[in-house]
PDB file of N, CA and C in Angstrom:
ATOM      1  N   MET A   3      29.503 -55.274  66.778  1.00 95.00           N
ATOM      2  CA  MET A   3      30.042 -55.338  68.104  1.00 95.00           C
ATOM      3  C   MET A   3      30.276 -53.902  68.564  1.00 95.00           C
ATOM      4  N   LEU A   4      29.828 -53.592  69.755  1.00 96.00           N
ATOM      5  CA  LEU A   4      29.971 -52.249  70.309  1.00 96.00           C
ATOM      6  C   LEU A   4      30.900 -52.289  71.515  1.00 96.00           C
ATOM      7  N   PHE A   5      31.987 -51.536  71.443  1.00 96.00           N
ATOM      8  CA  PHE A   5      32.921 -51.388  72.552  1.00 96.00           C
ATOM      9  C   PHE A   5      32.705 -50.018  73.162  1.00 96.00           C
ATOM     10  N   MET A   6      32.418 -50.001  74.447  1.00 97.00           N
ATOM     11  CA  MET A   6      32.186 -48.744  75.156  1.00 97.00           C
ATOM     12  C   MET A   6      33.186 -48.656  76.296  1.00 97.00           C
ATOM     13  N   GLN A   7      33.790 -47.501  76.444  1.00 97.00           N
ATOM     14  CA  GLN A   7      34.864 -47.331  77.421  1.00 97.00           C
ATOM     15  C   GLN A   7      34.702 -46.007  78.144  1.00 97.00           C
ATOM     16  N   GLY A   8      34.751 -46.057  79.462  1.00 96.00           N
ATOM     17  CA  GLY A   8      34.824 -44.836  80.250  1.00 96.00           C
ATOM     18  C   GLY A   8      36.263 -44.348  80.280  1.00 96.00           C
ATOM     19  N   ALA A   9      36.482 -43.124  79.888  1.00 97.00           N
ATOM     20  CA  ALA A   9      37.851 -42.589  79.841  1.00 97.00           C
ATOM     21  C   ALA A   9      38.463 -42.458  81.228  1.00 97.00           C
ATOM     22  N   ARG A  10      37.626 -42.388  82.264  1.00 97.00           N
ATOM     23  CA  ARG A  10      38.127 -42.268  83.631  1.00 97.00           C
ATOM     24  C   ARG A  10      38.352 -43.635  84.284  1.00 97.00           C
ATOM     25  N   ASP A  11      38.166 -44.703  83.542  1.00 96.00           N
ATOM     26  CA  ASP A  11      38.344 -46.062  84.058  1.00 96.00           C
ATOM     27  C   ASP A  11      39.834 -46.323  84.271  1.00 96.00           C
ATOM     28  N   TYR A  12      40.213 -46.649  85.502  1.00 94.00           N
ATOM     29  CA  TYR A  12      41.621 -46.949  85.779  1.00 94.00           C
ATOM     30  C   TYR A  12      41.876 -48.460  85.775  1.00 94.00           C
ATOM     31  N   GLN A  13      40.808 -49.268  85.726  1.00 94.00           N
ATOM     32  CA  GLN A  13      40.968 -50.719  85.714  1.00 94.00           C
ATOM     33  C   GLN A  13      41.164 -51.250  84.290  1.00 94.00           C
ATOM     34  N   VAL A  14      40.374 -50.752  83.389  1.00 94.00           N
ATOM     35  CA  VAL A  14      40.464 -51.090  81.968  1.00 94.00           C
ATOM     36  C   VAL A  14      40.668 -49.756  81.268  1.00 94.00           C
ATOM     37  N   THR A  15      41.864 -49.512  80.792  1.00 95.00           N
ATOM     38  CA  THR A  15      42.186 -48.164  80.323  1.00 95.00           C
ATOM     39  C   THR A  15      42.060 -48.012  78.809  1.00 95.00           C
ATOM     40  N   VAL A  16      41.810 -46.772  78.417  1.00 95.00           N
ATOM     41  CA  VAL A  16      41.742 -46.441  76.995  1.00 95.00           C
ATOM     42  C   VAL A  16      43.102 -46.669  76.347  1.00 95.00           C
ATOM     43  N   ALA A  17      44.148 -46.194  76.998  1.00 95.00           N
ATOM     44  CA  ALA A  17      45.494 -46.248  76.416  1.00 95.00           C
ATOM     45  C   ALA A  17      46.005 -47.674  76.234  1.00 95.00           C
ATOM     46  N   ASP A  18      45.746 -48.536  77.186  1.00 94.00           N
ATOM     47  CA  ASP A  18      46.288 -49.895  77.112  1.00 94.00           C
ATOM     48  C   ASP A  18      45.281 -50.898  76.561  1.00 94.00           C
ATOM     49  N   ASP A  19      44.164 -51.030  77.231  1.00 95.00           N
ATOM     50  CA  ASP A  19      43.221 -52.093  76.897  1.00 95.00           C
ATOM     51  C   ASP A  19      42.400 -51.803  75.646  1.00 95.00           C
ATOM     52  N   LEU A  20      41.775 -50.642  75.590  1.00 94.00           N
ATOM     53  CA  LEU A  20      40.959 -50.330  74.418  1.00 94.00           C
ATOM     54  C   LEU A  20      41.822 -50.228  73.166  1.00 94.00           C
ATOM     55  N   ALA A  21      43.017 -49.709  73.314  1.00 94.00           N
ATOM     56  CA  ALA A  21      43.925 -49.606  72.168  1.00 94.00           C
ATOM     57  C   ALA A  21      44.213 -50.979  71.567  1.00 94.00           C
ATOM     58  N   ARG A  22      44.325 -51.991  72.397  1.00 95.00           N
ATOM     59  CA  ARG A  22      44.580 -53.352  71.896  1.00 95.00           C
ATOM     60  C   ARG A  22      43.380 -53.899  71.131  1.00 95.00           C
ATOM     61  N   TRP A  23      42.190 -53.667  71.672  1.00 95.00           N
ATOM     62  CA  TRP A  23      40.989 -54.097  70.961  1.00 95.00           C
ATOM     63  C   TRP A  23      40.884 -53.396  69.615  1.00 95.00           C
ATOM     64  N   LYS A  24      41.147 -52.091  69.614  1.00 94.00           N
ATOM     65  CA  LYS A  24      41.081 -51.337  68.358  1.00 94.00           C
ATOM     66  C   LYS A  24      42.097 -51.855  67.351  1.00 94.00           C
ATOM     67  N   ALA A  25      43.297 -52.114  67.797  1.00 94.00           N
ATOM     68  CA  ALA A  25      44.337 -52.607  66.893  1.00 94.00           C
ATOM     69  C   ALA A  25      43.930 -53.933  66.251  1.00 94.00           C
ATOM     70  N   GLY A  26      43.270 -54.761  67.009  1.00 95.00           N
ATOM     71  CA  GLY A  26      42.879 -56.065  66.493  1.00 95.00           C
ATOM     72  C   GLY A  26      41.603 -56.078  65.676  1.00 95.00           C
ATOM     73  N   LEU A  27      40.714 -55.111  65.923  1.00 95.00           N
ATOM     74  CA  LEU A  27      39.392 -55.165  65.293  1.00 95.00           C
ATOM     75  C   LEU A  27      39.020 -53.958  64.446  1.00 95.00           C
ATOM     76  N   ASP A  28      39.848 -52.945  64.426  1.00 82.00           N
ATOM     77  CA  ASP A  28      39.483 -51.691  63.761  1.00 82.00           C
ATOM     78  C   ASP A  28      39.146 -51.873  62.285  1.00 82.00           C
ATOM     79  N   ALA A  29      39.763 -52.825  61.621  1.00 88.00           N
ATOM     80  CA  ALA A  29      39.508 -53.032  60.195  1.00 88.00           C
ATOM     81  C   ALA A  29      38.255 -53.871  59.938  1.00 88.00           C
ATOM     82  N   GLN A  30      37.682 -54.439  60.978  1.00 93.00           N
ATOM     83  CA  GLN A  30      36.496 -55.276  60.829  1.00 93.00           C
ATOM     84  C   GLN A  30      35.258 -54.413  60.600  1.00 93.00           C
ATOM     85  N   THR A  31      34.336 -54.923  59.816  1.00 94.00           N
ATOM     86  CA  THR A  31      33.072 -54.219  59.638  1.00 94.00           C
ATOM     87  C   THR A  31      32.151 -54.542  60.805  1.00 94.00           C
ATOM     88  N   GLY A  32      31.274 -53.621  61.112  1.00 93.00           N
ATOM     89  CA  GLY A  32      30.306 -53.835  62.176  1.00 93.00           C
ATOM     90  C   GLY A  32      30.858 -53.683  63.578  1.00 93.00           C
ATOM     91  N   VAL A  33      32.029 -53.080  63.711  1.00 96.00           N
ATOM     92  CA  VAL A  33      32.638 -52.865  65.025  1.00 96.00           C
ATOM     93  C   VAL A  33      32.688 -51.368  65.293  1.00 96.00           C
ATOM     94  N   GLU A  34      32.171 -50.953  66.441  1.00 95.00           N
ATOM     95  CA  GLU A  34      32.194 -49.541  66.831  1.00 95.00           C
ATOM     96  C   GLU A  34      32.896 -49.391  68.170  1.00 95.00           C
ATOM     97  N   PHE A  35      33.637 -48.312  68.303  1.00 96.00           N
ATOM     98  CA  PHE A  35      34.323 -47.977  69.545  1.00 96.00           C
ATOM     99  C   PHE A  35      33.839 -46.606  69.998  1.00 96.00           C
ATOM    100  N   ARG A  36      33.422 -46.517  71.254  1.00 97.00           N
ATOM    101  CA  ARG A  36      32.978 -45.246  71.812  1.00 97.00           C
ATOM    102  C   ARG A  36      33.642 -45.041  73.166  1.00 97.00           C
ATOM    103  N   VAL A  37      34.135 -43.836  73.375  1.00 98.00           N
ATOM    104  CA  VAL A  37      34.785 -43.478  74.637  1.00 98.00           C
ATOM    105  C   VAL A  37      34.008 -42.325  75.252  1.00 98.00           C
ATOM    106  N   TYR A  38      33.752 -42.430  76.547  1.00 97.00           N
ATOM    107  CA  TYR A  38      32.979 -41.429  77.281  1.00 97.00           C
ATOM    108  C   TYR A  38      33.896 -40.728  78.273  1.00 97.00           C
ATOM    109  N   ALA A  39      34.177 -39.482  77.995  1.00 96.00           N
ATOM    110  CA  ALA A  39      35.193 -38.716  78.729  1.00 96.00           C
ATOM    111  C   ALA A  39      34.931 -38.633  80.226  1.00 96.00           C
ATOM    112  N   GLU A  40      33.690 -38.529  80.634  1.00 95.00           N
ATOM    113  CA  GLU A  40      33.385 -38.317  82.052  1.00 95.00           C
ATOM    114  C   GLU A  40      32.994 -39.596  82.783  1.00 95.00           C
ATOM    115  N   ALA A  41      33.024 -40.746  82.108  1.00 96.00           N
ATOM    116  CA  ALA A  41      32.564 -41.998  82.712  1.00 96.00           C
ATOM    117  C   ALA A  41      33.717 -42.789  83.321  1.00 96.00           C
ATOM    118  N   ASN A  42      33.390 -43.481  84.440  1.00 96.00           N
ATOM    119  CA  ASN A  42      34.369 -44.376  85.051  1.00 96.00           C
ATOM    120  C   ASN A  42      34.082 -45.813  84.588  1.00 96.00           C
ATOM    121  N   HIS A  43      34.631 -46.793  85.281  1.00 95.00           N
ATOM    122  CA  HIS A  43      34.472 -48.203  84.924  1.00 95.00           C
ATOM    123  C   HIS A  43      33.003 -48.631  84.932  1.00 95.00           C
ATOM    124  N   LEU A  44      32.213 -48.022  85.804  1.00 95.00           N
ATOM    125  CA  LEU A  44      30.799 -48.362  85.934  1.00 95.00           C
ATOM    126  C   LEU A  44      29.904 -47.493  85.065  1.00 95.00           C
ATOM    127  N   PHE A  45      30.517 -46.640  84.259  1.00 95.00           N
ATOM    128  CA  PHE A  45      29.810 -45.659  83.435  1.00 95.00           C
ATOM    129  C   PHE A  45      29.048 -44.650  84.283  1.00 95.00           C
ATOM    130  N   PHE A  46      29.534 -44.418  85.490  1.00 94.00           N
ATOM    131  CA  PHE A  46      29.013 -43.338  86.322  1.00 94.00           C
ATOM    132  C   PHE A  46      29.758 -42.071  85.929  1.00 94.00           C
ATOM    133  N   PRO A  47      29.051 -40.954  85.795  1.00 94.00           N
ATOM    134  CA  PRO A  47      29.734 -39.708  85.440  1.00 94.00           C
ATOM    135  C   PRO A  47      30.517 -39.150  86.622  1.00 94.00           C
ATOM    136  N   GLY A  48      31.573 -38.432  86.316  1.00 93.00           N
ATOM    137  CA  GLY A  48      32.383 -37.790  87.346  1.00 93.00           C
ATOM    138  C   GLY A  48      33.422 -36.906  86.698  1.00 93.00           C
ATOM    139  N   SER A  49      34.309 -36.392  87.529  1.00 93.00           N
ATOM    140  CA  SER A  49      35.387 -35.555  86.999  1.00 93.00           C
ATOM    141  C   SER A  49      36.678 -35.910  87.717  1.00 93.00           C
ATOM    142  N   GLY A  50      37.774 -35.655  87.055  1.00 93.00           N
ATOM    143  CA  GLY A  50      39.076 -35.968  87.633  1.00 93.00           C
ATOM    144  C   GLY A  50      39.356 -37.452  87.587  1.00 93.00           C
ATOM    145  N   PRO A  51      40.511 -37.843  88.082  1.00 93.00           N
ATOM    146  CA  PRO A  51      40.867 -39.269  88.086  1.00 93.00           C
ATOM    147  C   PRO A  51      39.909 -40.088  88.947  1.00 93.00           C
ATOM    148  N   SER A  52      39.564 -41.260  88.495  1.00 94.00           N
ATOM    149  CA  SER A  52      38.713 -42.161  89.248  1.00 94.00           C
ATOM    150  C   SER A  52      39.540 -42.868  90.322  1.00 94.00           C
ATOM    151  N   THR A  53      38.890 -43.237  91.425  1.00 94.00           N
ATOM    152  CA  THR A  53      39.555 -43.921  92.532  1.00 94.00           C
ATOM    153  C   THR A  53      38.713 -45.115  92.978  1.00 94.00           C
ATOM    154  N   PRO A  54      39.303 -46.075  93.684  1.00 94.00           N
ATOM    155  CA  PRO A  54      38.514 -47.194  94.199  1.00 94.00           C
ATOM    156  C   PRO A  54      37.377 -46.729  95.112  1.00 94.00           C
ATOM    157  N   GLU A  55      37.605 -45.678  95.872  1.00 94.00           N
ATOM    158  CA  GLU A  55      36.578 -45.176  96.787  1.00 94.00           C
ATOM    159  C   GLU A  55      35.340 -44.686  96.036  1.00 94.00           C
ATOM    160  N   GLU A  56      35.541 -44.207  94.836  1.00 93.00           N
ATOM    161  CA  GLU A  56      34.418 -43.711  94.029  1.00 93.00           C
ATOM    162  C   GLU A  56      33.402 -44.816  93.769  1.00 93.00           C
ATOM    163  N   TYR A  57      33.867 -46.058  93.662  1.00 92.00           N
ATOM    164  CA  TYR A  57      32.967 -47.167  93.359  1.00 92.00           C
ATOM    165  C   TYR A  57      32.106 -47.573  94.554  1.00 92.00           C
ATOM    166  N   ALA A  58      32.435 -47.106  95.737  1.00 93.00           N
ATOM    167  CA  ALA A  58      31.639 -47.402  96.927  1.00 93.00           C
ATOM    168  C   ALA A  58      30.452 -46.456  97.065  1.00 93.00           C
ATOM    169  N   VAL A  59      30.441 -45.399  96.278  1.00 93.00           N
ATOM    170  CA  VAL A  59      29.359 -44.410  96.337  1.00 93.00           C
ATOM    171  C   VAL A  59      28.250 -44.849  95.380  1.00 93.00           C
ATOM    172  N   PRO A  60      27.020 -45.026  95.893  1.00 95.00           N
ATOM    173  CA  PRO A  60      25.924 -45.415  94.995  1.00 95.00           C
ATOM    174  C   PRO A  60      25.752 -44.388  93.875  1.00 95.00           C
ATOM    175  N   GLY A  61      25.432 -44.873  92.712  1.00 94.00           N
ATOM    176  CA  GLY A  61      25.227 -43.980  91.577  1.00 94.00           C
ATOM    177  C   GLY A  61      24.435 -44.675  90.493  1.00 94.00           C
ATOM    178  N   HIS A  62      24.321 -44.002  89.372  1.00 94.00           N
ATOM    179  CA  HIS A  62      23.558 -44.522  88.243  1.00 94.00           C
ATOM    180  C   HIS A  62      24.380 -44.382  86.971  1.00 94.00           C
ATOM    181  N   VAL A  63      24.198 -45.335  86.085  1.00 95.00           N
ATOM    182  CA  VAL A  63      24.815 -45.224  84.767  1.00 95.00           C
ATOM    183  C   VAL A  63      24.259 -43.966  84.114  1.00 95.00           C
ATOM    184  N   ASP A  64      25.141 -43.229  83.457  1.00 92.00           N
ATOM    185  CA  ASP A  64      24.740 -42.004  82.781  1.00 92.00           C
ATOM    186  C   ASP A  64      23.594 -42.326  81.811  1.00 92.00           C
ATOM    187  N   PRO A  65      22.436 -41.651  81.942  1.00 94.00           N
ATOM    188  CA  PRO A  65      21.286 -41.944  81.073  1.00 94.00           C
ATOM    189  C   PRO A  65      21.591 -41.812  79.579  1.00 94.00           C
ATOM    190  N   SER A  66      22.484 -40.922  79.210  1.00 95.00           N
ATOM    191  CA  SER A  66      22.805 -40.777  77.786  1.00 95.00           C
ATOM    192  C   SER A  66      23.526 -42.019  77.262  1.00 95.00           C
ATOM    193  N   ILE A  67      24.286 -42.682  78.120  1.00 96.00           N
ATOM    194  CA  ILE A  67      24.962 -43.917  77.710  1.00 96.00           C
ATOM    195  C   ILE A  67      23.942 -45.042  77.542  1.00 96.00           C
ATOM    196  N   ILE A  68      22.987 -45.120  78.447  1.00 97.00           N
ATOM    197  CA  ILE A  68      21.920 -46.120  78.313  1.00 97.00           C
ATOM    198  C   ILE A  68      21.166 -45.903  77.004  1.00 97.00           C
ATOM    199  N   ALA A  69      20.877 -44.653  76.683  1.00 97.00           N
ATOM    200  CA  ALA A  69      20.173 -44.336  75.437  1.00 97.00           C
ATOM    201  C   ALA A  69      20.996 -44.753  74.219  1.00 97.00           C
ATOM    202  N   GLU A  70      22.307 -44.548  74.271  1.00 97.00           N
ATOM    203  CA  GLU A  70      23.160 -44.953  73.150  1.00 97.00           C
ATOM    204  C   GLU A  70      23.171 -46.467  72.978  1.00 97.00           C
ATOM    205  N   ILE A  71      23.187 -47.200  74.080  1.00 98.00           N
ATOM    206  CA  ILE A  71      23.136 -48.666  73.997  1.00 98.00           C
ATOM    207  C   ILE A  71      21.820 -49.098  73.350  1.00 98.00           C
ATOM    208  N   ALA A  72      20.712 -48.527  73.817  1.00 98.00           N
ATOM    209  CA  ALA A  72      19.400 -48.876  73.266  1.00 98.00           C
ATOM    210  C   ALA A  72      19.315 -48.541  71.784  1.00 98.00           C
ATOM    211  N   ASP A  73      19.821 -47.387  71.392  1.00 98.00           N
ATOM    212  CA  ASP A  73      19.805 -46.995  69.978  1.00 98.00           C
ATOM    213  C   ASP A  73      20.642 -47.949  69.137  1.00 98.00           C
ATOM    214  N   TRP A  74      21.815 -48.323  69.653  1.00 97.00           N
ATOM    215  CA  TRP A  74      22.688 -49.235  68.908  1.00 97.00           C
ATOM    216  C   TRP A  74      22.001 -50.584  68.721  1.00 97.00           C
ATOM    217  N   ILE A  75      21.384 -51.100  69.782  1.00 97.00           N
ATOM    218  CA  ILE A  75      20.677 -52.385  69.692  1.00 97.00           C
ATOM    219  C   ILE A  75      19.543 -52.294  68.680  1.00 97.00           C
ATOM    220  N   ALA A  76      18.786 -51.207  68.715  1.00 98.00           N
ATOM    221  CA  ALA A  76      17.657 -51.041  67.798  1.00 98.00           C
ATOM    222  C   ALA A  76      18.103 -50.996  66.338  1.00 98.00           C
ATOM    223  N   GLN A  77      19.316 -50.547  66.091  1.00 96.00           N
ATOM    224  CA  GLN A  77      19.827 -50.436  64.720  1.00 96.00           C
ATOM    225  C   GLN A  77      20.404 -51.752  64.194  1.00 96.00           C
ATOM    226  N   GLN A  78      20.559 -52.732  65.075  1.00 92.00           N
ATOM    227  CA  GLN A  78      21.176 -53.995  64.645  1.00 92.00           C
ATOM    228  C   GLN A  78      20.157 -54.929  64.023  1.00 92.00           C
TER     229      GLN A  78
END
């Protein structure tokens, strides 16, 4: 199971939400957690705190994140 989290996500946060998943699953085998410092909820890159207005701007998922997903799937 792969958990991916944008650190700039204000809807699902690293501190609250991801921490709960980690607490419950960290001892399980086959579980990975990855946090992307510059990614928001949509895995769009940016800087500074994310805002609702940011989600109205068209963008693309960071290509390096797509590559990591593909690599993880290929290894399963």
